[in-house]
mmCIF file of C-alpha atoms in Angstrom:
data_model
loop_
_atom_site.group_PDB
_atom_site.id
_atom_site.type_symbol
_atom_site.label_atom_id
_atom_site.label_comp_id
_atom_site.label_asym_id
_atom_site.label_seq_id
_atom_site.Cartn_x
_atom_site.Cartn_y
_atom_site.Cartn_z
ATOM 1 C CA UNK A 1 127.294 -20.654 -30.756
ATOM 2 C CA UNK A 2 127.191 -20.469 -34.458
ATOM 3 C CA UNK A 3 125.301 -16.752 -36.179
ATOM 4 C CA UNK A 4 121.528 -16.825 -36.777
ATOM 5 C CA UNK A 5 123.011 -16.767 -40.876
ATOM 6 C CA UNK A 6 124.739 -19.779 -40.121
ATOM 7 C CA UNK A 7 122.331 -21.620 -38.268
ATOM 8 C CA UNK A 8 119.539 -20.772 -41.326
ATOM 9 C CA UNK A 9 121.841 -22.431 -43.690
ATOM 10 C CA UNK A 10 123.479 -25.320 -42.076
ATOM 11 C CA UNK A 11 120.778 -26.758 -39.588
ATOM 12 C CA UNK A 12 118.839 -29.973 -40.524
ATOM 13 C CA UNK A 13 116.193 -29.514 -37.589
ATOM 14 C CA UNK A 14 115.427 -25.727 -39.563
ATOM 15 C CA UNK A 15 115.552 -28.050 -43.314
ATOM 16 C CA UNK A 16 112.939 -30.728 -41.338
ATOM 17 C CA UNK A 17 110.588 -27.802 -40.155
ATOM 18 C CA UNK A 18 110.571 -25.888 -44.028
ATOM 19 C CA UNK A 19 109.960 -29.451 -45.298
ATOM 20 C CA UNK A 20 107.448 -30.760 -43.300
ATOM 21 C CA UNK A 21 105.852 -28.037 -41.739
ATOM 22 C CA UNK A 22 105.827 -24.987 -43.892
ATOM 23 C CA UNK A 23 105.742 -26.898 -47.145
ATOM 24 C CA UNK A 24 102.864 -28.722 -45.841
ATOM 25 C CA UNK A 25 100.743 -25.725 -45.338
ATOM 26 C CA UNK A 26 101.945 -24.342 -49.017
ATOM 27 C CA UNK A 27 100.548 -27.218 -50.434
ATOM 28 C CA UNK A 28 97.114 -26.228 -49.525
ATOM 29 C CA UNK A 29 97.509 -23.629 -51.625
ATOM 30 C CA UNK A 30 97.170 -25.804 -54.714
ATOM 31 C CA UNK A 31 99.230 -22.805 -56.399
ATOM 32 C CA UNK A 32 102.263 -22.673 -57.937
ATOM 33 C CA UNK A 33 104.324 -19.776 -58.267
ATOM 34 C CA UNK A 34 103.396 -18.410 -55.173
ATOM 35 C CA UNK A 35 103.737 -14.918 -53.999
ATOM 36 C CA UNK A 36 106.074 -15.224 -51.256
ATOM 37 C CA UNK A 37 106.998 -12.276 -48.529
ATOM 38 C CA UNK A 38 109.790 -12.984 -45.777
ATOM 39 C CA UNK A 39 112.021 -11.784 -43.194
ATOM 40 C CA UNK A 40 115.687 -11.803 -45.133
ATOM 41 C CA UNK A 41 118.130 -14.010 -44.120
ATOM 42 C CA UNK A 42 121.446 -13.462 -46.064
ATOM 43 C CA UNK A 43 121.604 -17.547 -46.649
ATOM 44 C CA UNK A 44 117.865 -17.418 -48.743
ATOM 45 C CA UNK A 45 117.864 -20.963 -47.603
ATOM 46 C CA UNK A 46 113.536 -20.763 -47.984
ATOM 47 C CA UNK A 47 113.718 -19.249 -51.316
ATOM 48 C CA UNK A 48 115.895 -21.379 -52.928
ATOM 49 C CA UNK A 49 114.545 -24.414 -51.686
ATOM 50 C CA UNK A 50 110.799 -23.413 -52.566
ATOM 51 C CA UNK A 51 112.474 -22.845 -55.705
ATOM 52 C CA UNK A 52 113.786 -26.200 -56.481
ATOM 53 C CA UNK A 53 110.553 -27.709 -55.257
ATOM 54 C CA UNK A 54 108.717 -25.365 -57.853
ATOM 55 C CA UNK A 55 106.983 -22.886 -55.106
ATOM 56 C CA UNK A 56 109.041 -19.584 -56.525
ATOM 57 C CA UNK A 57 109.746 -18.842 -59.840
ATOM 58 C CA UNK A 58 113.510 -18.129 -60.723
ATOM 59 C CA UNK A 59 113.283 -15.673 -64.231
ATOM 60 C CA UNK A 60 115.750 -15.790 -66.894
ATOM 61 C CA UNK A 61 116.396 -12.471 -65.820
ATOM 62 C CA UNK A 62 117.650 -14.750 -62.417
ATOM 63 C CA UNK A 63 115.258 -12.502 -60.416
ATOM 64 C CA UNK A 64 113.178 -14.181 -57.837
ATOM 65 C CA UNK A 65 109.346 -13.691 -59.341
ATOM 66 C CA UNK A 66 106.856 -12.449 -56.455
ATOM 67 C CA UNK A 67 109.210 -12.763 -53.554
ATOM 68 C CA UNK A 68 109.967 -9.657 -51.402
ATOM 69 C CA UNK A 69 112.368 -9.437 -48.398
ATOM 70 C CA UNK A 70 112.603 -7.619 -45.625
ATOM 71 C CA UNK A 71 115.429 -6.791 -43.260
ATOM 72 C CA UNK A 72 115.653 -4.778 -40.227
ATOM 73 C CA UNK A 73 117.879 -1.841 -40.074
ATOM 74 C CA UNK A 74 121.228 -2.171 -39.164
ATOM 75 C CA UNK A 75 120.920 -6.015 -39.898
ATOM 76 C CA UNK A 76 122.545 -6.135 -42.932
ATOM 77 C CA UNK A 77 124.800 -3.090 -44.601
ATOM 78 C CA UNK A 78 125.496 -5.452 -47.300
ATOM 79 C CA UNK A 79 121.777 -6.704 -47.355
ATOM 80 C CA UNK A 80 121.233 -6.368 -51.383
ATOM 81 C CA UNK A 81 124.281 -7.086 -52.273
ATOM 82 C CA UNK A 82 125.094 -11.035 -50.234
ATOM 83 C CA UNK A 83 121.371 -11.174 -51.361
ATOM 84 C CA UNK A 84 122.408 -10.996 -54.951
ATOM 85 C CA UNK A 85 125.668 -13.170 -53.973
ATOM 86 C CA UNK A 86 124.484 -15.699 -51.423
ATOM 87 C CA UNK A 87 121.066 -16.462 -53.613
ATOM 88 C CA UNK A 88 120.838 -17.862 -56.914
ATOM 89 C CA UNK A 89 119.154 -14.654 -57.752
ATOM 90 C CA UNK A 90 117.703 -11.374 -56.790
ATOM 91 C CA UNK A 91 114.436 -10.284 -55.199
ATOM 92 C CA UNK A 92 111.483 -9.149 -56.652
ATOM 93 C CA UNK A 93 112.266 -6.422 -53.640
ATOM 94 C CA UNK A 94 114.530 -6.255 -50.536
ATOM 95 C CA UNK A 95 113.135 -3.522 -48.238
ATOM 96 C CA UNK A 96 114.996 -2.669 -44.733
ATOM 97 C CA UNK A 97 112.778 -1.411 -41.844
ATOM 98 C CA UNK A 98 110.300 -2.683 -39.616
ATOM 99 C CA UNK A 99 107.315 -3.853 -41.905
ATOM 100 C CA UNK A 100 104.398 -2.299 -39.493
ATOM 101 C CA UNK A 101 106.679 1.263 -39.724
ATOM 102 C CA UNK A 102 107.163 0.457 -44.032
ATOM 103 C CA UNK A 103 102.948 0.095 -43.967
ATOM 104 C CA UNK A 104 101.865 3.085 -41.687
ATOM 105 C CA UNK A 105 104.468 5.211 -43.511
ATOM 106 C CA UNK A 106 103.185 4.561 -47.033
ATOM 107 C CA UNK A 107 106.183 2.628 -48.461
ATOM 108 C CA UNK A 108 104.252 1.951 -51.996
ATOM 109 C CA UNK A 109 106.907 -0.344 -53.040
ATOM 110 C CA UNK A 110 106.098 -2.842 -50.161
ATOM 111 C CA UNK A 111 102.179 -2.027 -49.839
ATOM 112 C CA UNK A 112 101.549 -2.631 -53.816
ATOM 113 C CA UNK A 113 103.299 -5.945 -53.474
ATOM 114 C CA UNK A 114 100.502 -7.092 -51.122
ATOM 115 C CA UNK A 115 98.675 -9.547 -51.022
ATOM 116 C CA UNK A 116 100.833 -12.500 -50.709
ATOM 117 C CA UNK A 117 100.274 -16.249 -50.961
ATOM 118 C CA UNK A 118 102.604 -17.157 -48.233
ATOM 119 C CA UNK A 119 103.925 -15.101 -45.337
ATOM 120 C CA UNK A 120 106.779 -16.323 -43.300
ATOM 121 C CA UNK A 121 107.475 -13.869 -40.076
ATOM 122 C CA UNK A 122 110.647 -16.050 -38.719
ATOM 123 C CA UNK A 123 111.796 -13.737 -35.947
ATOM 124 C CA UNK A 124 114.617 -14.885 -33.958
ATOM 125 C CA UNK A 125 113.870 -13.622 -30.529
ATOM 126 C CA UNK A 126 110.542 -13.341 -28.733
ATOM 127 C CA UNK A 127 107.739 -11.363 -30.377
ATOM 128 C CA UNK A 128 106.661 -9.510 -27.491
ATOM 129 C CA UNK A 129 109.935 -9.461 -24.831
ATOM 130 C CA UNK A 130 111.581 -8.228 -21.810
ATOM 131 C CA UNK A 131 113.383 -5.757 -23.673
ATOM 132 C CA UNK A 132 110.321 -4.267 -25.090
ATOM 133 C CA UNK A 133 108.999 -1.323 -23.870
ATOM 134 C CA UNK A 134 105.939 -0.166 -25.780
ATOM 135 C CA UNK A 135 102.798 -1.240 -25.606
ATOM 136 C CA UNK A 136 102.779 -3.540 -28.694
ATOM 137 C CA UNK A 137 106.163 -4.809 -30.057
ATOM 138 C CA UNK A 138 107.706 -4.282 -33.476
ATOM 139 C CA UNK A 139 106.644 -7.732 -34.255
ATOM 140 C CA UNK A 140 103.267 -8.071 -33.396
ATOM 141 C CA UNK A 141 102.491 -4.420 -35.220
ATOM 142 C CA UNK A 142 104.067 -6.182 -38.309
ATOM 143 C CA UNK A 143 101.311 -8.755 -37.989
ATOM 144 C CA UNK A 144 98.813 -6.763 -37.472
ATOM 145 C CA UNK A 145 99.542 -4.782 -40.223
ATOM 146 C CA UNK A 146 100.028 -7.635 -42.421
ATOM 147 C CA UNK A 147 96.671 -8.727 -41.985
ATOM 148 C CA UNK A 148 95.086 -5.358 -42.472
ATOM 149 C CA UNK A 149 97.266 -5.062 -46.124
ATOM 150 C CA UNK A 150 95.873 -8.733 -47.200
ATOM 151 C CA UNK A 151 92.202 -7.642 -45.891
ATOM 152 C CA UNK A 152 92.451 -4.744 -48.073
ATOM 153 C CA UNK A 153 93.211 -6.867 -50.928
ATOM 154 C CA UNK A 154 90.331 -9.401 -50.243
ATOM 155 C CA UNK A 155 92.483 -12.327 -50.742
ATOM 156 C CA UNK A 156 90.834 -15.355 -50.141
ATOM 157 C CA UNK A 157 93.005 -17.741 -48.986
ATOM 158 C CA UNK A 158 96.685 -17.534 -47.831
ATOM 159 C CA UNK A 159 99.391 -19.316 -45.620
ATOM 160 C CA UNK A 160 101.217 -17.620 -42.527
ATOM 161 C CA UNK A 161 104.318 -18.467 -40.377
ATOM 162 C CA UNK A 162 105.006 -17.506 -37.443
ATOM 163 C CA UNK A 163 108.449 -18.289 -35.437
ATOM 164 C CA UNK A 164 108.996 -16.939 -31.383
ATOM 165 C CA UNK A 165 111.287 -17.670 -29.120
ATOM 166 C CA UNK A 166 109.358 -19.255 -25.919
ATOM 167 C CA UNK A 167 112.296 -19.967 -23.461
ATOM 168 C CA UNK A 168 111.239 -18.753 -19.978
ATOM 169 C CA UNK A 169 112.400 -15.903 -18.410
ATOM 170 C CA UNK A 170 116.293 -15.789 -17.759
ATOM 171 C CA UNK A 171 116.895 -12.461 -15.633
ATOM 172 C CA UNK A 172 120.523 -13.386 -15.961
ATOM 173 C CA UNK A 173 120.310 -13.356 -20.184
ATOM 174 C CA UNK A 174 117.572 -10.609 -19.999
ATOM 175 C CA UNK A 175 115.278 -12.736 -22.131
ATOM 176 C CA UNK A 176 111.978 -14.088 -22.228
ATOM 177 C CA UNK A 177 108.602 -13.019 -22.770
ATOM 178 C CA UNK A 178 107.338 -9.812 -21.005
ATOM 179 C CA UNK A 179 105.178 -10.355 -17.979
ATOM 180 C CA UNK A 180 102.531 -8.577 -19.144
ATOM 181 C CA UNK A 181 102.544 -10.201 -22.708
ATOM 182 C CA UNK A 182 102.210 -13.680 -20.654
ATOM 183 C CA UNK A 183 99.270 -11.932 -18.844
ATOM 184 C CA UNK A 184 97.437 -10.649 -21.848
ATOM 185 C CA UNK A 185 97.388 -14.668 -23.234
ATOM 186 C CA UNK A 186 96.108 -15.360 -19.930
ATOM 187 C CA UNK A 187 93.643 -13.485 -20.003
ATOM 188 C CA UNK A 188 92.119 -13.753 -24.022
ATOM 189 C CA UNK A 189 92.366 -17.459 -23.123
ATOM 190 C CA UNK A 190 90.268 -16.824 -19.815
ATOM 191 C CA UNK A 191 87.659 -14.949 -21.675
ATOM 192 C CA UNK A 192 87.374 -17.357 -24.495
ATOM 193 C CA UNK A 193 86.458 -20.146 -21.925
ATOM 194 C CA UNK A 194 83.942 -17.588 -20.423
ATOM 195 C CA UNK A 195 82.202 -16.361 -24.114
ATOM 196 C CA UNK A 196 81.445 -20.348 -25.739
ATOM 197 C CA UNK A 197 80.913 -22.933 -23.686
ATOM 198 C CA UNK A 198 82.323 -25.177 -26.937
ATOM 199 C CA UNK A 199 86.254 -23.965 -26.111
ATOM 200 C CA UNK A 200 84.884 -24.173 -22.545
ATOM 201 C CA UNK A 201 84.283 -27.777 -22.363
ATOM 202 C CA UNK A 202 87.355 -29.041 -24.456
ATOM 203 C CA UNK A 203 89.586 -27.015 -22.964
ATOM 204 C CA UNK A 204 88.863 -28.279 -19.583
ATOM 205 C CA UNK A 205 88.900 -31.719 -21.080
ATOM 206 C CA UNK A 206 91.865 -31.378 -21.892
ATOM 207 C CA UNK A 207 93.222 -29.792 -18.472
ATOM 208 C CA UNK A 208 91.724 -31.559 -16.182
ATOM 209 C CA UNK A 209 90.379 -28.163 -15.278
ATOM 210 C CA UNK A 210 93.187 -26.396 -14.190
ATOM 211 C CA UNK A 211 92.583 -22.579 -14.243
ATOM 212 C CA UNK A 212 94.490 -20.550 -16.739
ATOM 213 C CA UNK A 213 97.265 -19.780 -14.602
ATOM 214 C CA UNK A 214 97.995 -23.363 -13.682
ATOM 215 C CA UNK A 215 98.291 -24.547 -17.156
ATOM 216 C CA UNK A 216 100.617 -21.897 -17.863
ATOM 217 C CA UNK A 217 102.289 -22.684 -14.462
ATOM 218 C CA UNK A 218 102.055 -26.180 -15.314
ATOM 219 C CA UNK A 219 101.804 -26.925 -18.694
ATOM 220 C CA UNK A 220 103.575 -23.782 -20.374
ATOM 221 C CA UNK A 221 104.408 -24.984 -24.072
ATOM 222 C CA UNK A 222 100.649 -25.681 -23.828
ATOM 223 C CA UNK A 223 99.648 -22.618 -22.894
ATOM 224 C CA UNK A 224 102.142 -20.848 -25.062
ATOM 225 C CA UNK A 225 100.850 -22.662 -27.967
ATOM 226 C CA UNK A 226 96.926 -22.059 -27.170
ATOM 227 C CA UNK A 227 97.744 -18.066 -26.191
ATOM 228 C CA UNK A 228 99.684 -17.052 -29.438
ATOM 229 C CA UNK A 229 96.929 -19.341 -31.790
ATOM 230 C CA UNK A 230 94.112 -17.157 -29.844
ATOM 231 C CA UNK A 231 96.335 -13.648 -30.211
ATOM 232 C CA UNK A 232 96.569 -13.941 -33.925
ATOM 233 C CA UNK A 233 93.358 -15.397 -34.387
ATOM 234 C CA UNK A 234 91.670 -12.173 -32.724
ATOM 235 C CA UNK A 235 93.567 -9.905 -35.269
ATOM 236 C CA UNK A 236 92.432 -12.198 -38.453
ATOM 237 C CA UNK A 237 88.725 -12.541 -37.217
ATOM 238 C CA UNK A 238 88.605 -8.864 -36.864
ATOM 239 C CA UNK A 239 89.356 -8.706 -40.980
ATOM 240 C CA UNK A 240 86.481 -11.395 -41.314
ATOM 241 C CA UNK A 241 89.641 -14.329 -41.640
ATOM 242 C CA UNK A 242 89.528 -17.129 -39.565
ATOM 243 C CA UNK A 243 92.150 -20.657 -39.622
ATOM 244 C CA UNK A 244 90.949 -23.514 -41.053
ATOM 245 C CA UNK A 245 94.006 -25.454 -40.100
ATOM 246 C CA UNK A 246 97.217 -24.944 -38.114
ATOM 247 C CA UNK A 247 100.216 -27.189 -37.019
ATOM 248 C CA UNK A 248 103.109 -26.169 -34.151
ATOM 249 C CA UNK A 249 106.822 -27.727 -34.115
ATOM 250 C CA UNK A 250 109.241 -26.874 -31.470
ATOM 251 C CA UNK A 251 112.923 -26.345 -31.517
ATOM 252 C CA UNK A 252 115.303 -26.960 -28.687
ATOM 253 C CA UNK A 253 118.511 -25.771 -29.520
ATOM 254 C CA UNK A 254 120.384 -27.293 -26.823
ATOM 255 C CA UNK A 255 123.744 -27.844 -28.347
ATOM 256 C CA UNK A 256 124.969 -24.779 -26.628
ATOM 257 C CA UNK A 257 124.343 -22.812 -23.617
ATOM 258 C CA UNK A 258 121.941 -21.101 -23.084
ATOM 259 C CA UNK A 259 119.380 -23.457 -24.241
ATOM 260 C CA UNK A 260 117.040 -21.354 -26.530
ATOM 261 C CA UNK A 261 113.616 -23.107 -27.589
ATOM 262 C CA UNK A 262 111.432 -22.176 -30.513
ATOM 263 C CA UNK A 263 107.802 -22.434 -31.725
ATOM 264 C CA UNK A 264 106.969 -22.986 -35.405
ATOM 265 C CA UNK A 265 103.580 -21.727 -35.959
ATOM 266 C CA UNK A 266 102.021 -22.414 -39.190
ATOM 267 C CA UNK A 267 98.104 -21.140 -40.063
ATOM 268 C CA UNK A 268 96.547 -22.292 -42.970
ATOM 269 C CA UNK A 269 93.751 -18.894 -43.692
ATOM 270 C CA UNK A 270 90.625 -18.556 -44.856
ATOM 271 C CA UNK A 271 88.024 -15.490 -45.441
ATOM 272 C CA UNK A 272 84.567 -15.714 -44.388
ATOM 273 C CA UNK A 273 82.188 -15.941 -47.302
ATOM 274 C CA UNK A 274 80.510 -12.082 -47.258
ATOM 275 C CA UNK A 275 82.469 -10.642 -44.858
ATOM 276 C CA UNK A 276 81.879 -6.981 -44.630
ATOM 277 C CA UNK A 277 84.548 -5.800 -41.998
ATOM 278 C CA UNK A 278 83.030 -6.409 -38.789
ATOM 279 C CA UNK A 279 84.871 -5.759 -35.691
ATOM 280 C CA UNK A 280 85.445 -8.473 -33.343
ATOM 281 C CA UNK A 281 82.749 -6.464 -31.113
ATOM 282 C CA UNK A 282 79.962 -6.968 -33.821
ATOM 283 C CA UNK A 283 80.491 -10.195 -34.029
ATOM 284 C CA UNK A 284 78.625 -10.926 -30.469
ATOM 285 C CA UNK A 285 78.812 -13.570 -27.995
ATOM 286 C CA UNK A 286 77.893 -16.442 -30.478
ATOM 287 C CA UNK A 287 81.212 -15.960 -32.678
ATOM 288 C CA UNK A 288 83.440 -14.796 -30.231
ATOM 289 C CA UNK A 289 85.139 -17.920 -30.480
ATOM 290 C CA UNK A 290 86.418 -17.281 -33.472
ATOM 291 C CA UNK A 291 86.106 -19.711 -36.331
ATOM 292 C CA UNK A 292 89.229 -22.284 -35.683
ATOM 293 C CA UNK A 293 89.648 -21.593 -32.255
ATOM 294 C CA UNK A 294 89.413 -25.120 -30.726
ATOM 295 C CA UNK A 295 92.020 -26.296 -33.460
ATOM 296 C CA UNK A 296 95.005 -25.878 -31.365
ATOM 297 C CA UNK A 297 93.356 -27.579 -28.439
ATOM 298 C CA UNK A 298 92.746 -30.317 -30.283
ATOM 299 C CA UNK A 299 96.419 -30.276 -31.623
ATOM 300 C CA UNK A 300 97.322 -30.217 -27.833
ATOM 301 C CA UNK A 301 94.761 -33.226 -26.787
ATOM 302 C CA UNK A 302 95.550 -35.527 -29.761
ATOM 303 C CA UNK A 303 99.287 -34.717 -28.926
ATOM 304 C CA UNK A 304 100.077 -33.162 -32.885
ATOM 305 C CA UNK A 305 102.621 -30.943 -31.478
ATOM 306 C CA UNK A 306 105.725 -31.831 -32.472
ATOM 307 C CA UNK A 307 109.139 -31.262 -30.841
ATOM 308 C CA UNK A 308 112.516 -31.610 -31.881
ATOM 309 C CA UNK A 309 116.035 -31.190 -30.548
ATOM 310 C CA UNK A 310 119.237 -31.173 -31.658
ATOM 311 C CA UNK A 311 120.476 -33.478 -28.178
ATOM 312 C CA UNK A 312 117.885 -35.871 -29.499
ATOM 313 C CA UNK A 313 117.045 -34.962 -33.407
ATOM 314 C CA UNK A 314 120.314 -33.690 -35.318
ATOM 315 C CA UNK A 315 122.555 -36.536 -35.732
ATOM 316 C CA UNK A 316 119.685 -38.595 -37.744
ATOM 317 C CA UNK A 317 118.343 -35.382 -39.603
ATOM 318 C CA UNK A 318 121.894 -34.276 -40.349
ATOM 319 C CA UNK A 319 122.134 -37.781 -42.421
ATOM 320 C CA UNK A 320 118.674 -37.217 -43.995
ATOM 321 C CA UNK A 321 119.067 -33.156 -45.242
ATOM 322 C CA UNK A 322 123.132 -32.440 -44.796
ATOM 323 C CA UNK A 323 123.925 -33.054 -48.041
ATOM 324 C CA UNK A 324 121.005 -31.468 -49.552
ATOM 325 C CA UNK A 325 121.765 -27.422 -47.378
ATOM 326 C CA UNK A 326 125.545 -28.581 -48.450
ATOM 327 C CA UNK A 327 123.622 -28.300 -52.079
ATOM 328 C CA UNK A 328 121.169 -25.084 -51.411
ATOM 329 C CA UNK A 329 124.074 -22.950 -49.563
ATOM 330 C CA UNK A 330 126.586 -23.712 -52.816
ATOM 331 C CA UNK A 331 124.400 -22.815 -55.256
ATOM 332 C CA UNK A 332 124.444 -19.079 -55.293
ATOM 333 C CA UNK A 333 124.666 -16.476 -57.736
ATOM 334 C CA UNK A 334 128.463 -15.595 -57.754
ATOM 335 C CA UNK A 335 130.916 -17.144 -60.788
ATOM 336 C CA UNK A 336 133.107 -19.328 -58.619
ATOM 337 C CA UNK A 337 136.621 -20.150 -60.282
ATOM 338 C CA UNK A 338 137.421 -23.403 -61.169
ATOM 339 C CA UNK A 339 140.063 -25.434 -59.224
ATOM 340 C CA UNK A 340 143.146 -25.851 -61.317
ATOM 341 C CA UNK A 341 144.284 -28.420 -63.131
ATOM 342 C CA UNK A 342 146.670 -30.815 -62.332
ATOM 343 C CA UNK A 343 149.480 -31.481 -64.420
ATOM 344 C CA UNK A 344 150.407 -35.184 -65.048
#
């Protein structure tokens, strides 16, 4: 099976989903440059194509205006440099750690970068796994703290990504989500259909009225889809945010074994007019719901998920976008030396 590197510059299924999806959502925006943070990916496949469509500003000084990287530690020695090499430019910043950990430990260089325009949290495995053992992962303390850092700043408006694994649990492959992650949906989806009688009524609409656990016995991209939306939702509504649009693609990658599927979240985000930091507590029984809540379930009932795989999807969007990652992946920073010429 081809690297996560390779797969970020090569695939046409990953060029569909930055096209359609996540440039989508940036064009909400109505902004250009945009302040741009994501995880780093040696290939800087997103930069440089929000570049050539005019989303990131490349300097004369060939530095990447307003975009900061982050890699984990250990990813990358070489991080800075093959993101020098491997981009047409540099970074505004490249910072290695886990970004809740960067926050909570004062890292000024990554805090007075905040806020951002457009966040893109592509993690490659699941946010909240088997393998984790704390209460909250890595990944969804990054969020969190995220959201706290663009409270802070009072923006008004910004775009967020958010890529998971969602493949079931393999005890063979020690993957999947962790049990009681899968629970903890369950359950803010099982008290959102007890608090407003609004989410109440569509969502059994939409279920036939299947309890919680049947859907996710039953219908689990569904319920995958509805849990996560409500999970990050909670977190944004308690910084007075709520979503005033959202879309979710998923990716089969099926090529090779084990089959590894992915969701593509993408939340467009809004703050509520005179917020003045209430807790999700204050805001009572009437607003538990959460501004934007019963988006997603109407995603799910007027079937607006969209799913892609490479079995069924790569062949034609190989044709459509080969050429053009051909393009993005060649044009990096480094001098290349010209082939000889022939003598005739």
């Amino acid at each position: 099976m081809p690297s996560i590197d390779e797969l970020m510059a090569t695939c046409p299924l990953k060029q569909h989903i930055r096209k359609n999806l996540w440039e989508t959502y940036i064009l909400k925006l109505a902004k250009k440059p945009i302040k741009y943070l994501t995880l780093y990916s040696p290939p800087l496949i997103d930069v440089k194509h929000f570049a050539r469509e005019g989303y990131i500003n490349l300097s004369d000084k060939m530095e990447y205006s307003g975009v900061v990287g982050v890699t984990l530690p250990g990813d990358n020695e070489r991080a800075h440099a093959r993101a020098i090499s491997e981009g047409k430019g540099r970074l505004r910043l490249l910072k290695t750690g886990y970004i809740h950990e960067l926050i909570t430990n004062g890292d000024k260089e990554l805090t007075e970068q905040f806020p951002f325009d457009v966040i893109n949290l592509d993690y490659c495995n699941h946010i909240f796994g088997d393998i984790n053992t704390d209460d909250l992962s890595d990944n969804l303390q990054d969020i969190e703290q995220i959201i706290k850092c663009q409270a802070k700043k009072n923006i008004p408006q910004f775009v967020i990504f958010i890529t998971t694994r969602t493949d079931k649990h393999s005890s063979a492959n020690n993957t999947g989500f962790a049990q009681t992650f899968i629970d903890a949906l369950g359950n803010k989806i099982q008290r959102n259909i007890d608090l407003d009688a609004g989410f109440k009524n569509k969502y059994h609409e939409i279920f036939n009225n299947l309890t919680v656990q049947q859907v996710h016995t039953q219908r689990y991209t569904d319920f995958i889809s509805v849990g996560i939306v409500k999970l990050v939702l909670m977190g944004l509504t308690d910084k007075g945010y709520y979503i005033d649009d959202l879309d979710i693609s998923f990716l089969k990658r099926d090529d090779h074994q084990p089959t590894r599927e992915l969701l593509h979240l993408a939340l467009s985000v809004s703050r509520y007019t005179g917020h003045q930091g209430q807790t999700l507590r204050q805001y009572g029984r009437v607003s538990y719901s959460e501004k934007g809540s019963t988006i997603v379930l109407d995603k799910v009932k007027n079937n607006k998920i969209v799913f892609l795989s490479e079995s069924a999807d790569k062949t034609e969007l190989e044709r459509i976008y080969g050429n053009y990652l051909k393009d993005l992946s060649e044009d990096t920073f480094e001098i290349r030396t010209p082939k000889p010429v022939s003598e005739s």
